[in-house]
Short mmCIF file of C-alpha atoms in Angstrom, two decimals:
data_model
loop_
_atom_site.label_atom_id
_atom_site.label_comp_id
_atom_site.label_asym_id
_atom_site.label_seq_id
_atom_site.Cartn_x
_atom_site.Cartn_y
_atom_site.Cartn_z
CA MET A 28 -0.21 21.21 7.27
CA CYS A 29 0.78 18.88 4.90
CA ALA A 30 -1.66 15.74 4.03
CA ASP A 31 -1.36 12.19 4.47
CA SER A 32 -0.59 10.31 1.46
CA ALA A 33 -3.53 7.81 1.96
CA GLY A 34 -6.10 10.13 2.44
CA PRO A 35 -7.54 13.72 3.56
CA PRO A 36 -5.20 16.52 5.51
CA TRP A 37 -5.18 17.12 9.70
CA GLN A 38 -6.68 13.25 10.30
CA THR A 39 -4.71 13.77 13.46
CA ARG A 40 -6.24 16.00 16.66
CA LYS A 41 -3.43 17.45 16.57
CA SER A 42 -1.95 18.23 13.26
CA TRP A 43 -6.55 19.72 13.21
CA GLN A 44 -5.29 21.61 16.36
CA ALA A 45 -1.92 22.79 14.20
CA ALA A 46 -3.45 24.16 11.02
CA ASN A 47 -6.06 25.97 12.77
CA PHE A 48 -3.45 27.80 14.99
CA SER A 49 -1.18 28.30 11.96
CA ILE A 50 -4.03 30.25 9.64
CA ARG A 51 -5.42 32.35 13.31
CA SER A 52 -2.26 32.99 13.71
CA LEU A 53 -0.94 34.13 10.00
CA LEU A 54 -4.06 36.37 10.16
CA GLU A 55 -3.73 37.63 13.38
CA ARG A 56 -0.65 38.53 12.97
CA HIS A 57 -0.82 40.50 9.23
CA PRO A 58 -4.39 41.55 9.80
CA LYS A 59 -4.03 44.94 7.43
CA GLN A 60 -2.60 41.66 4.47
CA MET A 61 -5.58 39.76 5.12
CA GLN A 62 -8.31 42.14 4.72
CA PRO A 63 -9.21 41.34 1.62
CA LEU A 64 -9.59 37.51 3.03
CA PHE A 65 -12.25 39.02 5.44
CA GLN A 66 -13.62 41.05 3.03
CA THR A 67 -13.92 37.71 0.44
CA ALA A 68 -15.54 35.82 3.58
CA LEU A 69 -17.70 38.00 4.14
CA GLU A 70 -19.24 38.12 0.13
CA ILE A 71 -19.27 34.10 0.48
CA ARG A 72 -21.24 34.58 3.98
CA GLN A 73 -24.10 36.56 2.60
CA ARG A 74 -24.49 34.10 -0.20
CA LEU A 75 -25.47 31.26 2.01
CA ASP A 76 -27.73 33.35 3.84
CA VAL A 77 -29.21 33.06 0.81
CA LEU A 78 -28.54 29.12 -0.03
CA ASP A 79 -29.62 28.42 3.86
CA ALA A 80 -33.09 29.44 3.18
CA ILE A 81 -32.67 27.04 0.22
CA TYR A 82 -31.31 24.49 1.93
CA ASP A 83 -34.16 24.96 4.66
CA GLU A 84 -36.57 24.51 2.64
CA LEU A 85 -35.23 21.61 -0.23
CA CYS A 86 -33.79 19.55 2.83
CA PRO A 87 -36.35 18.40 4.57
CA GLN A 88 -38.17 17.00 1.80
CA THR A 89 -35.53 14.49 0.57
CA CYS A 90 -32.92 14.75 2.42
CA PRO A 91 -34.80 11.70 5.41
CA PHE A 92 -36.54 10.41 2.72
CA CYS A 93 -33.23 9.23 0.58
CA PRO A 94 -32.48 5.93 0.78
CA GLU A 95 -28.44 6.68 0.85
CA PRO A 96 -28.40 9.64 2.46
CA CYS A 97 -24.76 11.89 1.40
CA CYS A 98 -24.27 12.64 5.30
CA ALA A 99 -24.76 8.24 6.03
CA ARG A 100 -22.28 7.47 3.46
CA ALA A 101 -19.37 10.44 2.21
CA ASP A 102 -15.98 10.70 3.22
CA VAL A 103 -15.82 14.55 3.71
CA TRP A 104 -12.98 17.02 5.55
CA PHE A 105 -12.23 20.42 5.54
CA ASP A 106 -9.45 22.03 2.78
CA LEU A 107 -7.26 24.68 3.20
CA ARG A 108 -10.02 27.11 1.42
CA ASP A 109 -13.07 25.58 4.08
CA LEU A 110 -10.45 27.03 7.19
CA LEU A 111 -9.81 29.52 5.69
CA PHE A 112 -13.62 30.39 5.59
CA LEU A 113 -14.32 29.91 8.96
CA HIS A 114 -11.22 31.94 10.17
CA ALA A 115 -12.03 35.17 7.85
CA GLY A 116 -14.87 34.59 8.42
CA PHE A 117 -14.85 35.09 12.89
CA LEU A 118 -17.30 31.19 12.22
CA PRO A 119 -16.50 28.97 14.81
CA VAL A 120 -14.43 25.69 14.05
CA PRO A 121 -15.43 22.50 14.74
CA LEU A 122 -12.83 21.02 16.96
CA LYS A 123 -12.15 18.05 14.43
CA ASN A 124 -11.99 17.24 10.91
CA PRO A 125 -15.10 14.96 9.60
CA ARG A 126 -13.14 12.23 8.79
CA LYS A 127 -13.87 9.22 9.18
CA PRO A 128 -13.15 5.24 9.05
CA ASP A 129 -15.21 3.24 6.28
CA HIS A 130 -18.97 3.53 6.54
CA VAL A 131 -19.29 5.02 8.74
CA PRO A 132 -21.77 8.16 9.16
CA CYS A 133 -20.05 11.84 9.56
CA TRP A 134 -19.17 12.56 13.13
CA PHE A 135 -21.42 15.23 12.86
CA LEU A 136 -25.08 13.82 12.00
CA GLY A 137 -27.50 13.91 13.92
CA SER A 138 -30.69 12.53 14.76
CA GLY A 139 -32.29 15.64 13.09
CA GLY A 140 -29.03 15.90 10.77
CA CYS A 141 -26.12 17.81 10.11
CA ARG A 142 -25.11 19.26 14.21
CA LEU A 143 -22.81 22.00 12.18
CA PRO A 144 -24.27 25.09 11.29
CA ARG A 145 -24.76 25.29 7.47
CA LYS A 146 -21.47 28.02 6.85
CA SER A 147 -19.11 25.84 9.36
CA ARG A 148 -19.51 22.82 7.18
CA PRO A 149 -17.45 21.06 4.31
CA TRP A 150 -18.34 23.44 1.39
CA ILE A 151 -18.56 20.25 -0.04
CA CYS A 152 -22.22 19.39 2.18
CA THR A 153 -23.09 23.03 0.50
CA TRP A 154 -22.46 22.53 -2.96
CA TYR A 155 -23.14 19.27 -3.55
CA LEU A 156 -26.70 18.56 -5.06
CA CYS A 157 -27.83 15.60 -5.27
CA PRO A 158 -30.21 13.98 -8.08
CA ALA A 159 -33.92 14.05 -5.99
CA GLN A 160 -33.22 17.25 -4.73
CA LYS A 161 -31.87 18.41 -8.39
CA ARG A 162 -34.71 17.43 -9.94
CA ARG A 163 -36.81 19.09 -6.83
CA LEU A 164 -35.81 22.22 -7.92
CA GLN A 165 -35.56 21.97 -11.58
CA ASN A 166 -39.59 20.96 -11.78
CA ARG A 167 -41.18 22.70 -9.30
CA ARG A 168 -38.67 25.64 -8.07
CA PRO A 169 -36.62 26.44 -11.82
CA ALA A 170 -35.35 30.32 -11.08
CA ALA A 171 -34.29 29.32 -7.27
CA PHE A 172 -32.18 26.77 -9.26
CA ILE A 173 -30.99 28.38 -11.35
CA GLN A 174 -30.60 31.21 -8.08
CA LEU A 175 -28.45 28.37 -6.19
CA ARG A 176 -26.46 27.19 -9.27
CA THR A 177 -25.22 31.81 -9.78
CA LEU A 178 -24.44 31.09 -5.96
CA THR A 179 -22.52 28.38 -5.63
CA GLY A 180 -20.50 29.20 -8.58
CA GLU A 181 -19.33 32.74 -7.20
CA ILE A 182 -18.95 31.12 -3.80
CA GLY A 183 -16.30 29.07 -5.30
CA ALA A 184 -14.76 31.61 -7.48
CA TYR A 185 -14.52 33.77 -3.81
CA ARG A 186 -13.14 30.31 -1.74
CA LYS A 187 -10.19 30.37 -4.54
CA GLN A 188 -9.67 33.69 -3.84
CA LEU A 189 -9.27 33.20 0.04
CA GLU A 190 -6.88 30.56 -0.97
CA LYS A 191 -4.90 32.54 -3.00
CA HIS A 192 -4.42 36.25 -1.36
CA PHE A 193 -3.67 33.26 1.75
CA ILE A 194 -0.82 32.24 0.21
CA ARG A 195 0.16 35.15 -1.23
CA VAL A 196 0.31 37.01 2.07
CA ALA A 197 2.01 33.85 3.85
CA GLY A 198 4.99 33.53 1.59
CA ALA A 199 6.06 37.10 1.04
CA PRO A 200 8.66 37.47 3.05
CA SER A 201 7.53 40.19 6.04
CA ALA A 202 8.72 42.88 6.77
CA ALA A 203 10.44 42.58 9.57
CA CYS A 204 13.20 40.15 7.86
CA LYS A 205 13.66 43.15 4.93
CA ARG A 206 14.43 45.21 7.67
CA ASP A 207 16.79 43.05 9.85
CA GLY A 208 18.84 42.60 5.89
CA PHE A 209 17.60 38.85 4.55
CA ARG A 210 16.58 39.08 0.88
CA GLU A 211 13.81 36.43 -0.83
CA GLU A 212 16.17 34.40 -3.10
CA LYS A 213 15.38 34.61 -7.22
CA ALA A 214 15.30 30.86 -7.89
CA GLY A 215 18.57 30.20 -9.72
CA SER A 216 20.82 32.68 -7.87
CA ARG A 217 23.20 32.46 -5.41
CA ALA A 218 24.48 33.58 -2.12
#
């Protein structure tokens, strides 16, 4: 799951499939150890449900009138935390990363907006609030603006937890290795 030094990870179909297979396999192989991931994904989903209501009202009031819609010009992709959330949250995983050639709109942009459900989009697509949206919320719905900022902060923290826990479990020696007499090498030790 290495990133190409020229851009985001998983740019090819093969690397995208391999990354998703690896994550899914580790979650299935270690269900008890991964339980905190499933709980964290649920916490994120609950917060995204609230954000959905805010964005479902906000986006139709701003996006159609934007001279440079972010979906048409932004260069976005799924990162590891996005994939962990999709898999641990039992959400549909898109068939490919939205990475595209320069100056081409996002692969998932349709005539009515994004074709992906909000929960299945890269986090940046939900986290980013353009200046027009920010102004509109601050001026017309200040409580919703505060709620949005609070929820995005909480989701950001939960996303870090997802990654940290996944790496801790995925990097730990398995019980089979321990049972078969393999031991984890300490830095600087000799076998």
